[in-house]
Coordinates of C-alpha atoms in Angstrom, one line a residue:
Chain P
X27 CA -51.8 6.2 -75.3
X28 CA -52.8 3.0 -73.7
X29 CA -54.9 3.4 -70.4
X30 CA -53.5 0.9 -68.1
X31 CA -52.8 2.9 -64.9
X32 CA -54.5 3.1 -61.5
X33 CA -54.3 6.4 -59.5
X34 CA -55.5 6.9 -55.9
X35 CA -55.6 10.3 -54.7
X36 CA -55.8 10.7 -51.0
X37 CA -54.0 8.3 -48.9
X38 CA -56.5 7.6 -45.8
X39 CA -57.4 4.5 -44.7
X40 CA -59.4 3.6 -47.5
X41 CA -57.1 4.9 -50.3
X42 CA -54.3 3.0 -48.7
X43 CA -56.0 -0.1 -48.5
X44 CA -57.2 0.2 -52.1
X45 CA -53.7 1.0 -53.2
X46 CA -52.4 -2.3 -51.5
X47 CA -55.1 -4.5 -52.9
X48 CA -54.6 -3.2 -56.4
X49 CA -50.9 -3.5 -56.1
X50 CA -51.2 -7.1 -54.9
X51 CA -53.3 -7.8 -57.9
X52 CA -50.4 -6.7 -60.1
X53 CA -51.8 -3.3 -61.1
X54 CA -49.7 -0.5 -62.0
X55 CA -50.5 1.8 -59.1
X56 CA -49.7 5.5 -57.9
X57 CA -50.9 6.9 -54.7
X58 CA -51.1 10.9 -54.4
X59 CA -51.4 12.8 -51.3
X60 CA -50.3 16.4 -50.4
X61 CA -48.7 15.1 -47.2
X62 CA -45.7 12.7 -47.0
X63 CA -46.9 11.4 -43.7
X64 CA -50.0 10.0 -45.3
X65 CA -47.9 7.2 -46.9
X66 CA -47.2 5.8 -43.5
X67 CA -50.6 4.1 -43.8
X68 CA -49.3 2.0 -46.8
X69 CA -47.7 -1.2 -45.3
X70 CA -44.4 -2.6 -46.2
X71 CA -45.5 -4.8 -48.9
X72 CA -46.6 -1.8 -51.2
X73 CA -43.9 -1.0 -53.4
X74 CA -46.0 1.0 -56.2
X75 CA -45.4 4.9 -56.8
X76 CA -46.2 7.4 -54.4
X77 CA -46.4 11.3 -55.4
X78 CA -46.4 14.3 -52.8
X79 CA -48.5 16.9 -54.5
X80 CA -51.8 19.2 -54.3
X81 CA -54.0 17.5 -57.0
X82 CA -56.5 20.5 -56.9
X83 CA -54.2 22.4 -59.4
X84 CA -55.1 21.4 -63.1
X85 CA -51.4 22.1 -64.1
X86 CA -50.2 19.6 -61.6
X87 CA -52.8 17.1 -62.8
X88 CA -51.8 17.6 -66.5
X89 CA -48.2 16.7 -65.4
X90 CA -49.3 13.5 -64.0
X91 CA -50.3 12.2 -67.1
X92 CA -53.8 11.4 -66.6
X93 CA -54.5 10.4 -70.2
X94 CA -52.7 7.1 -69.2
X95 CA -55.1 6.3 -66.4
X96 CA -57.8 3.6 -66.5
X97 CA -59.0 3.7 -62.9
X98 CA -59.3 6.8 -60.6
X99 CA -60.2 6.4 -57.0
X100 CA -60.7 9.8 -55.4
X101 CA -60.5 9.5 -51.5
X102 CA -59.3 12.8 -49.9
X103 CA -60.8 13.8 -46.8
X104 CA -62.6 16.6 -48.1
X105 CA -66.0 16.1 -50.1
X106 CA -65.8 19.3 -52.1
X107 CA -62.1 18.2 -53.3
X108 CA -63.2 14.8 -54.2
X109 CA -66.1 16.2 -56.0
X110 CA -64.1 18.8 -57.9
X111 CA -61.4 16.1 -58.8
X112 CA -64.1 13.6 -59.9
X113 CA -65.7 16.2 -62.3
X114 CA -62.3 17.3 -63.7
X115 CA -61.3 13.5 -64.1
X116 CA -64.4 12.9 -66.2
X117 CA -65.0 16.2 -68.0
X118 CA -61.3 17.1 -68.8
X119 CA -59.4 14.0 -68.8
X120 CA -62.1 11.2 -69.8
X121 CA -60.8 8.8 -67.3
X122 CA -63.1 5.5 -67.9
X123 CA -63.7 4.3 -64.5
X124 CA -63.9 7.0 -61.7
X125 CA -64.9 6.1 -58.0
X126 CA -65.2 8.7 -55.5
X127 CA -66.0 8.7 -51.8
X128 CA -68.4 11.2 -50.3
X129 CA -69.1 11.5 -46.6
X130 CA -72.2 13.7 -47.4
X131 CA -74.5 11.4 -49.3
X132 CA -76.3 14.4 -50.7
X133 CA -73.6 14.9 -53.2
X134 CA -75.0 11.9 -55.0
X135 CA -76.9 14.7 -56.8
X136 CA -73.9 16.4 -58.3
X137 CA -72.6 13.4 -60.1
X138 CA -75.6 12.5 -61.9
X139 CA -75.0 12.7 -65.6
X140 CA -71.4 12.0 -64.9
X141 CA -69.6 9.0 -65.7
X142 CA -68.7 8.8 -61.8
X143 CA -69.6 6.3 -59.4
X144 CA -70.0 7.3 -55.7
X145 CA -69.0 5.5 -52.6
X146 CA -71.1 6.6 -49.4
X147 CA -69.6 5.3 -46.1
X148 CA -73.0 6.9 -44.1
X149 CA -75.0 4.9 -46.4
X150 CA -73.2 1.7 -46.1
X151 CA -73.0 1.8 -42.3
X152 CA -76.7 2.5 -42.2
X153 CA -77.3 -0.5 -44.6
X154 CA -75.0 -2.7 -42.5
X155 CA -76.9 -1.7 -39.3
X156 CA -80.1 -2.0 -40.7
X157 CA -79.2 -5.8 -41.7
X158 CA -77.6 -6.6 -38.4
X159 CA -80.7 -5.3 -36.3
X160 CA -82.9 -7.4 -39.0
X161 CA -80.9 -10.4 -38.3
X162 CA -81.1 -9.9 -34.5
X163 CA -84.8 -9.2 -34.5
X164 CA -85.6 -12.2 -36.0
Chain L
X1 CA -83.7 39.7 -58.0
X2 CA -82.6 37.1 -55.6
X3 CA -79.1 37.3 -54.6
X4 CA -77.3 34.5 -52.6
X5 CA -74.2 35.6 -51.1
X6 CA -72.1 32.8 -49.8
X7 CA -69.0 32.9 -47.6
X8 CA -66.4 35.8 -47.6
X9 CA -65.3 38.5 -45.4
X10 CA -64.8 42.0 -46.7
X11 CA -65.9 41.1 -50.2
X12 CA -69.3 39.8 -48.9
X13 CA -69.7 42.9 -47.1
X14 CA -69.0 45.0 -49.9
X15 CA -71.5 43.1 -52.3
X16 CA -74.1 42.7 -49.5
X17 CA -74.1 46.7 -49.2
X18 CA -74.1 47.0 -52.8
X19 CA -77.3 44.9 -53.3
X20 CA -79.2 45.6 -50.3
X21 CA -82.1 47.8 -51.6
X22 CA -85.5 47.6 -52.5
X23 CA -86.5 45.0 -55.1
X24 CA -83.7 42.9 -54.3
X25 CA -83.9 39.9 -51.8
X26 CA -80.8 38.8 -50.4
X27 CA -79.9 35.5 -48.7
X28 CA -76.5 35.5 -46.7
X29 CA -74.9 32.1 -46.0
X30 CA -71.6 32.4 -44.0
X31 CA -69.7 29.5 -42.4
X32 CA -68.1 31.8 -39.9
X33 CA -70.1 32.7 -36.8
X34 CA -68.2 36.1 -36.3
X35 CA -68.5 37.2 -39.8
X36 CA -72.1 36.3 -39.8
X37 CA -72.3 38.7 -36.7
X38 CA -70.6 41.5 -38.5
X39 CA -72.6 41.2 -41.6
X40 CA -75.7 41.1 -39.4
X41 CA -75.0 44.3 -37.5
X42 CA -73.8 46.4 -40.4
X43 CA -76.5 45.6 -42.9
X44 CA -79.4 44.6 -40.6
X45 CA -79.9 41.5 -42.3
X46 CA -80.1 37.9 -41.0
X47 CA -77.5 35.7 -41.8
X48 CA -77.5 32.1 -41.9
X49 CA -74.7 30.4 -40.1
X50 CA -73.4 27.2 -42.2
X51 CA -71.6 25.7 -45.1
X52 CA -72.9 26.9 -48.3
X53 CA -72.2 23.6 -49.9
X54 CA -74.5 21.7 -47.8
X55 CA -78.0 21.1 -48.8
X56 CA -79.4 21.8 -45.4
X57 CA -78.0 25.4 -45.8
X58 CA -79.9 25.9 -48.8
X59 CA -82.9 24.7 -47.4
X60 CA -82.8 26.3 -43.9
X61 CA -81.9 29.7 -45.4
X62 CA -84.2 29.4 -48.4
X63 CA -81.5 29.8 -50.9
X64 CA -83.4 28.0 -53.7
X65 CA -83.9 29.4 -57.1
X66 CA -81.7 32.3 -56.8
X67 CA -81.1 34.7 -59.8
X68 CA -77.5 35.2 -58.9
X69 CA -75.6 33.0 -56.6
X70 CA -72.0 34.4 -55.4
X71 CA -69.8 32.2 -53.7
X72 CA -66.7 33.9 -51.8
X73 CA -65.5 31.2 -49.7
X74 CA -61.5 30.9 -49.0
X75 CA -61.0 27.6 -50.6
X76 CA -61.4 27.3 -54.3
X77 CA -63.0 23.8 -54.2
X78 CA -65.6 25.0 -51.6
X79 CA -66.8 27.8 -53.9
X80 CA -66.7 25.0 -56.7
X81 CA -68.9 22.9 -54.8
X82 CA -71.1 25.6 -53.4
X83 CA -71.7 26.6 -57.2
X84 CA -72.3 23.2 -58.4
X85 CA -74.9 22.6 -55.5
X86 CA -76.5 25.9 -56.3
X87 CA -76.8 25.4 -60.0
X88 CA -77.9 21.5 -60.2
X89 CA -79.6 20.9 -57.0
X90 CA -81.1 24.2 -56.1
X91 CA -82.0 26.2 -59.4
X92 CA -79.5 29.1 -59.5
X93 CA -79.9 30.8 -62.8
X94 CA -76.3 32.4 -62.7
X95 CA -73.3 31.2 -60.6
X96 CA -70.3 33.5 -59.7
X97 CA -67.3 32.4 -57.8
X98 CA -64.0 33.7 -56.5
X99 CA -61.1 31.7 -57.1
X100 CA -57.4 32.2 -55.8
X101 CA -55.6 29.9 -58.1
X102 CA -55.7 31.8 -61.7
X103 CA -55.3 28.3 -63.2
X104 CA -58.7 27.5 -62.1
X105 CA -60.4 30.5 -64.2
X106 CA -60.9 28.7 -67.4
X107 CA -61.3 25.4 -65.9
X108 CA -64.3 26.3 -63.6
X109 CA -65.8 27.9 -66.5
X110 CA -65.8 24.9 -68.6
X111 CA -67.1 22.9 -65.9
X112 CA -70.2 24.9 -65.8
X113 CA -69.7 27.9 -63.6
X114 CA -71.1 31.2 -65.4
X115 CA -68.5 33.6 -64.2
X116 CA -65.2 32.9 -62.4
X117 CA -63.2 35.9 -60.8
X118 CA -59.3 35.5 -59.8
X119 CA -57.7 39.0 -58.7
X120 CA -54.5 37.5 -59.7
X121 CA -55.9 36.6 -63.1
X122 CA -57.1 40.1 -63.7
X123 CA -53.9 41.4 -62.5
X124 CA -52.2 39.3 -65.0
X125 CA -54.4 40.4 -67.8
X126 CA -54.1 44.0 -67.1
X127 CA -50.1 43.4 -67.1
X128 CA -50.4 41.7 -70.4
X129 CA -52.3 44.6 -71.7
X130 CA -50.2 47.3 -70.5
X131 CA -47.0 45.6 -71.3
X132 CA -48.1 45.6 -75.1
X133 CA -48.8 49.4 -75.0
X134 CA -47.3 51.8 -72.5
X135 CA -47.8 52.2 -68.7
X136 CA -50.0 55.1 -69.1
X137 CA -52.6 52.7 -70.5
X138 CA -54.2 50.3 -68.1
X139 CA -56.9 47.8 -69.0
X140 CA -59.2 45.6 -67.1
X141 CA -61.7 43.2 -68.8
X142 CA -65.4 43.0 -67.4
X143 CA -68.1 40.6 -68.1
X144 CA -66.0 37.5 -68.9
X145 CA -63.7 39.6 -71.1
X146 CA -66.5 40.9 -73.4
X147 CA -65.9 44.6 -72.2
X148 CA -62.6 46.3 -71.8
X149 CA -62.2 49.2 -69.7
X150 CA -59.1 51.2 -70.5
X151 CA -57.5 54.0 -68.4
X152 CA -55.1 56.3 -70.5
X153 CA -53.2 59.3 -69.2
X154 CA -53.0 62.1 -72.0
X155 CA -49.4 63.5 -72.6
X156 CA -49.0 66.9 -74.2
X157 CA -47.6 65.2 -77.5
X158 CA -50.8 63.0 -78.3
X159 CA -52.9 64.6 -81.0
X160 CA -56.1 64.8 -79.4
X161 CA -54.6 66.6 -76.3
X162 CA -55.8 70.5 -76.3
X163 CA -58.8 69.5 -78.6
X164 CA -62.5 69.7 -77.5
X165 CA -63.8 66.1 -77.3
X166 CA -66.3 67.0 -80.4
X167 CA -63.2 68.1 -82.4
X168 CA -61.1 65.1 -81.4
X169 CA -62.5 62.7 -84.1
X170 CA -63.1 60.1 -81.1
X171 CA -63.8 56.7 -82.7
X172 CA -67.4 55.2 -82.7
X173 CA -66.2 52.0 -81.5
X174 CA -65.3 53.3 -78.1
X175 CA -66.9 55.7 -75.5
X176 CA -65.0 58.0 -72.7
X177 CA -67.0 57.0 -69.4
X178 CA -65.6 59.9 -67.6
X179 CA -62.4 62.1 -67.3
X180 CA -60.1 62.3 -64.1
X181 CA -58.6 65.7 -64.0
X182 CA -56.7 66.2 -60.7
X183 CA -59.3 65.5 -57.9
X184 CA -62.1 66.3 -60.2
X185 CA -64.2 63.9 -62.1
X186 CA -65.6 65.1 -65.1
X187 CA -68.5 63.3 -67.0
X188 CA -67.7 64.5 -70.8
X189 CA -69.6 66.1 -73.4
X190 CA -68.5 67.3 -76.7
X191 CA -67.4 70.7 -75.4
X192 CA -64.9 69.6 -72.8
X193 CA -61.3 70.2 -73.9
X194 CA -59.1 67.6 -73.3
X195 CA -55.9 68.4 -71.3
X196 CA -52.5 66.8 -70.6
X197 CA -52.5 64.7 -67.6
X198 CA -56.1 64.1 -68.0
X199 CA -57.0 60.3 -67.2
X200 CA -59.5 59.0 -69.6
X201 CA -61.7 56.0 -68.8
X202 CA -63.0 54.4 -71.8
X203 CA -65.0 51.2 -72.6
X204 CA -64.9 49.4 -75.8
X205 CA -64.7 45.7 -76.9
X206 CA -61.6 43.9 -76.2
X207 CA -61.1 43.5 -80.1
X208 CA -60.9 47.2 -80.3
X209 CA -58.5 47.8 -77.4
X210 CA -55.4 47.7 -79.6
X211 CA -56.8 50.4 -82.1
X212 CA -58.2 52.5 -79.3
X213 CA -54.8 52.6 -77.6
X214 CA -53.2 53.5 -80.9
X215 CA -55.7 56.1 -81.5
X216 CA -54.9 57.7 -78.1
X217 CA -51.4 57.7 -78.7
X218 CA -51.3 59.2 -81.9
X219 CA -48.6 62.0 -82.0
X220 CA -49.4 65.4 -83.0
X221 CA -47.7 66.0 -86.2
X222 CA -44.7 68.3 -86.7
X223 CA -46.9 71.2 -87.6
X224 CA -49.1 70.9 -85.2
X225 CA -46.5 70.4 -82.2
X226 CA -44.8 73.6 -83.7
X227 CA -48.0 75.6 -83.9
X228 CA -49.0 74.7 -80.3
X229 CA -45.4 75.7 -79.2
X230 CA -45.9 79.0 -80.8
X231 CA -49.4 79.5 -79.4
X232 CA -48.0 78.8 -75.9
X233 CA -45.0 81.0 -76.1
X234 CA -47.4 84.0 -77.4
X235 CA -49.2 83.2 -74.1
X236 CA -46.2 83.5 -72.2
X237 CA -45.1 86.4 -74.0
X238 CA -41.6 85.2 -74.9
X239 CA -40.1 82.8 -77.4
X240 CA -36.9 80.9 -77.1
X241 CA -35.0 81.9 -80.4
X242 CA -36.2 85.3 -80.7
X243 CA -35.1 85.6 -77.1
X244 CA -31.5 85.9 -78.1
X245 CA -32.3 88.7 -80.5
X246 CA -34.3 90.6 -77.9
X247 CA -31.4 90.4 -75.2
X248 CA -29.3 92.1 -77.8
X249 CA -31.7 95.0 -78.0
X250 CA -33.6 95.5 -75.0
X251 CA -31.9 98.7 -73.6
X252 CA -32.8 101.3 -76.1
X253 CA -36.7 100.9 -76.2
X254 CA -38.7 99.1 -74.0
X255 CA -42.2 98.7 -75.4
X256 CA -41.5 98.3 -79.1
X257 CA -39.5 95.0 -79.3
X258 CA -41.7 93.2 -77.1
X259 CA -44.9 94.0 -79.3
X260 CA -43.3 93.6 -82.6
X261 CA -41.9 90.0 -82.5
X262 CA -45.3 89.1 -80.8
X263 CA -47.2 90.4 -83.8
X264 CA -45.0 88.8 -86.4
X265 CA -44.8 85.4 -84.7
X266 CA -48.6 85.4 -84.7
X267 CA -48.6 86.1 -88.4
X268 CA -45.8 83.7 -89.3
X269 CA -47.7 80.3 -88.7
X270 CA -50.6 81.6 -90.9
X271 CA -48.8 82.5 -93.9
X272 CA -46.1 79.8 -94.0
X273 CA -45.9 76.5 -92.1
X274 CA -42.5 75.3 -92.6
X275 CA -39.7 75.5 -90.2
X276 CA -37.2 77.5 -92.4
X277 CA -39.7 80.3 -92.5
X278 CA -39.8 80.4 -88.6
X279 CA -36.1 80.8 -88.6
X280 CA -36.0 83.6 -91.4
X281 CA -38.6 85.7 -89.4
X282 CA -36.3 86.6 -86.5
X283 CA -33.5 87.3 -89.0
X284 CA -35.7 90.0 -90.7
X285 CA -36.6 91.4 -87.4
X286 CA -32.8 91.8 -86.4
X287 CA -32.0 93.6 -89.8
X288 CA -35.0 95.8 -89.5
X289 CA -34.0 96.9 -86.0
X290 CA -30.4 97.2 -86.9
X291 CA -31.2 99.9 -89.6

């Protein structure tokens, strides 16, 4: 099966923005969230797929056809869920590109050795602040 | 041994009390302040209040390098993250975790958690095991399915019922751990006579489970069953078939009929083992008595 789909698990502000952007670029996008209301964050211009389901159940994931996914973005509000989904995506479904958001930067240690890339809002905010401060102090 | 017990309520209390003894060091981490308070009071141990999947909890509670890390949180993914943290970042040798969703058992194991326990999964396993035999046999698996524990209730018709364990020909691949007889628990030796309604708790390899249950359920042969029936009736002092004969004769002599049939019945099984012989015996009696 060809891997050409983009799946986004967790439709928060970040998930919704990524979905919209990928859809605008012409990707085959599916957004997954356990709550229907979460899709309110997607703007009117999004016409990709949405799925309401609990992604932490392996049977559910199998039914989603993960073997056709090229890019997986994991952005639920729970770090432990994100960690688990990213590990499963790599070790069970061998998805080539996995991106995961972690609020707790120490989870970095737990994706070492996996084909997973982490996004750490804390680190990004801190770096931005440091850069701004440096600019001001000049 | 160093144990870390993370999360949980009653299960945590139970496990803590089980391992709280000399030679063990226990680290208890619990995200709930109330539960931590209960554990602290019951076991007189310090409890770290915090999330067991956070590295700060490991560092502040001294949970590094555990021999066994047990995660009993409510949510499966929390247990997963705690075990991953313990194993990959804090040197835990063995991780055990509880899961609610039985589909996660195999998955979590394949992702690197040493032992995954789901009560639903165990229940399913034992239903599967007992559905294939009869409901008098129950089975659970221990140690990641490497050991099977089987409970069987003995019925009178089983071959081993009524025998001493040493005479029952019990197979070498299994052992009887204990026998529950009414309220009594018997630790078996060769001299113990197996009785109907005894519950045998046996351990064996899961591979031998089927042949062990087959062995237990082997029925007595017809001959054995008949011998036993007769022995029993001798004990009771009466027999169903001769009873008809006796009813016809009781009035004249009181003691004679009771003794004679008893003596003949005892002799009958030794001399010939076939059913017709048994029927013939009472006939002879009646003719003798008639003369």
